[in-house]
Amino acid sequence: MSYCRQEGKDRIIFATKEDHETPSSAELVADDPDDPYEEQGLILPNGDINWNCPCLGGMASGPCGEQFKSAFSCFHYSTEEIKGSDCVDQFRAMQECMQKYPDLYPQEDENEEKSSKDLEATSVEASAAKEEKGSS
């Protein structure tokens, strides 16, 4: 015997084995591309950017959300030969904003930065050593 009961805002439905033996008569509804809660991916069917896409990792919200949206929109809609080359100002504004919130937008790790500088120094030293060998 199946039945329902209400507990606060929740509705609890108990179903029996017999209830599950008959095939469902439910019909699937086609996805609505205009449904703001439906995950459509980064680009919506109409070509707009889906700012709710989890792939953006929440960058479109927060203290630098507007700067991110401006920079990302500029890049997405850019028609320049080098895509996004006309968006430098927007990306600079976004970067400046993010630097104000290092806890929310961590910068390059100091260890990574140090190893990157060490790699550059090693490369410069190797080039200098090759030049010395070549001139001897």
XYZ file of C-alpha atoms in Angstrom:
136
model
C 0.000 0.000 0.000
C 1.659 3.246 -1.124
C 1.001 6.578 0.516
C 2.347 10.113 0.931
C 2.891 12.282 3.950
C 4.057 15.822 4.467
C 6.834 16.690 6.932
C 7.402 20.410 6.929
C 8.434 21.420 3.423
C 9.170 17.806 2.414
C 6.725 15.426 0.802
C 7.565 11.767 1.496
C 6.206 9.163 -0.918
C 6.222 5.484 0.001
C 5.875 3.077 -2.917
C 5.289 -0.654 -2.833
C 6.805 -3.368 -5.005
C 3.497 -3.555 -6.868
C 3.722 0.167 -7.657
C 7.049 -0.451 -9.418
C 5.870 -3.477 -11.408
C 3.781 -1.396 -13.813
C 5.770 0.567 -16.409
C 5.984 4.297 -15.940
C 3.682 6.452 -18.029
C 5.848 9.545 -17.530
C 6.866 11.404 -20.678
C 10.207 13.142 -20.936
C 10.021 16.828 -21.699
C 12.481 18.189 -24.258
C 15.191 20.419 -22.804
C 14.329 24.090 -22.822
C 17.397 26.005 -24.090
C 16.121 29.120 -22.319
C 15.915 27.388 -18.924
C 18.435 29.317 -16.802
C 18.808 26.374 -14.417
C 19.617 23.841 -17.124
C 23.327 23.179 -17.574
C 23.981 23.917 -21.221
C 27.767 24.189 -21.161
C 29.800 27.340 -21.561
C 28.107 28.609 -24.706
C 24.310 28.590 -24.921
C 22.564 27.456 -28.121
C 21.941 31.106 -29.039
C 25.702 31.858 -28.827
C 25.593 33.744 -25.529
C 27.920 32.927 -22.653
C 26.404 30.794 -19.882
C 27.659 32.616 -16.787
C 26.138 29.862 -14.596
C 28.311 27.134 -16.143
C 30.204 25.251 -13.412
C 33.154 25.155 -15.811
C 33.827 28.808 -14.938
C 34.537 27.824 -11.352
C 32.545 30.715 -9.899
C 34.751 33.340 -11.581
C 31.692 35.202 -12.873
C 30.588 35.971 -9.320
C 32.483 37.430 -6.407
C 34.328 40.715 -6.070
C 35.938 40.521 -9.535
C 33.003 38.940 -11.344
C 32.197 42.008 -13.437
C 35.832 42.393 -14.537
C 35.951 38.680 -15.413
C 32.727 38.927 -17.413
C 34.000 41.973 -19.264
C 37.328 40.334 -20.162
C 35.810 36.963 -21.051
C 33.048 38.540 -23.151
C 35.566 40.667 -24.987
C 37.675 37.587 -25.758
C 34.665 35.459 -26.754
C 33.301 38.033 -29.171
C 36.709 39.247 -30.416
C 37.116 39.286 -34.187
C 40.744 40.419 -34.217
C 43.346 38.480 -36.189
C 44.956 37.457 -32.896
C 41.815 36.612 -30.917
C 41.518 38.733 -27.785
C 44.322 41.137 -28.677
C 41.769 43.943 -28.372
C 40.952 42.914 -24.784
C 44.200 43.759 -23.003
C 42.645 46.562 -20.947
C 39.821 44.329 -19.701
C 42.221 41.535 -18.734
C 44.518 44.029 -17.003
C 41.543 45.366 -14.982
C 40.584 41.805 -14.038
C 44.149 41.004 -12.955
C 44.389 44.195 -10.886
C 41.123 43.339 -9.166
C 42.248 39.785 -8.419
C 45.482 41.034 -6.889
C 43.402 42.911 -4.311
C 41.908 39.586 -3.124
C 44.832 37.129 -2.841
C 42.843 34.794 -0.561
C 40.103 34.376 -3.183
C 42.366 34.460 -6.240
C 45.742 32.935 -5.277
C 48.662 34.137 -7.351
C 51.460 31.938 -8.692
C 52.958 29.914 -5.867
C 56.300 31.278 -4.580
C 57.924 27.866 -5.089
C 56.731 27.768 -8.702
C 57.940 31.332 -9.195
C 61.332 30.494 -7.684
C 61.749 27.342 -9.775
C 60.744 29.351 -12.858
C 63.434 31.953 -12.065
C 65.979 29.175 -11.406
C 65.115 27.632 -14.767
C 65.596 30.998 -16.496
C 68.947 31.516 -14.755
C 70.107 28.028 -15.731
C 69.055 28.674 -19.329
C 70.951 31.989 -19.428
C 74.037 30.348 -17.907
C 73.888 27.521 -20.455
C 73.616 30.004 -23.318
C 76.562 31.984 -21.998
C 78.639 28.801 -21.653
C 77.827 27.821 -25.262
C 78.863 31.268 -26.479
C 82.167 31.005 -24.591
C 82.858 27.559 -26.064
C 82.007 28.762 -29.540
C 84.363 31.772 -29.337
C 87.375 29.750 -27.991
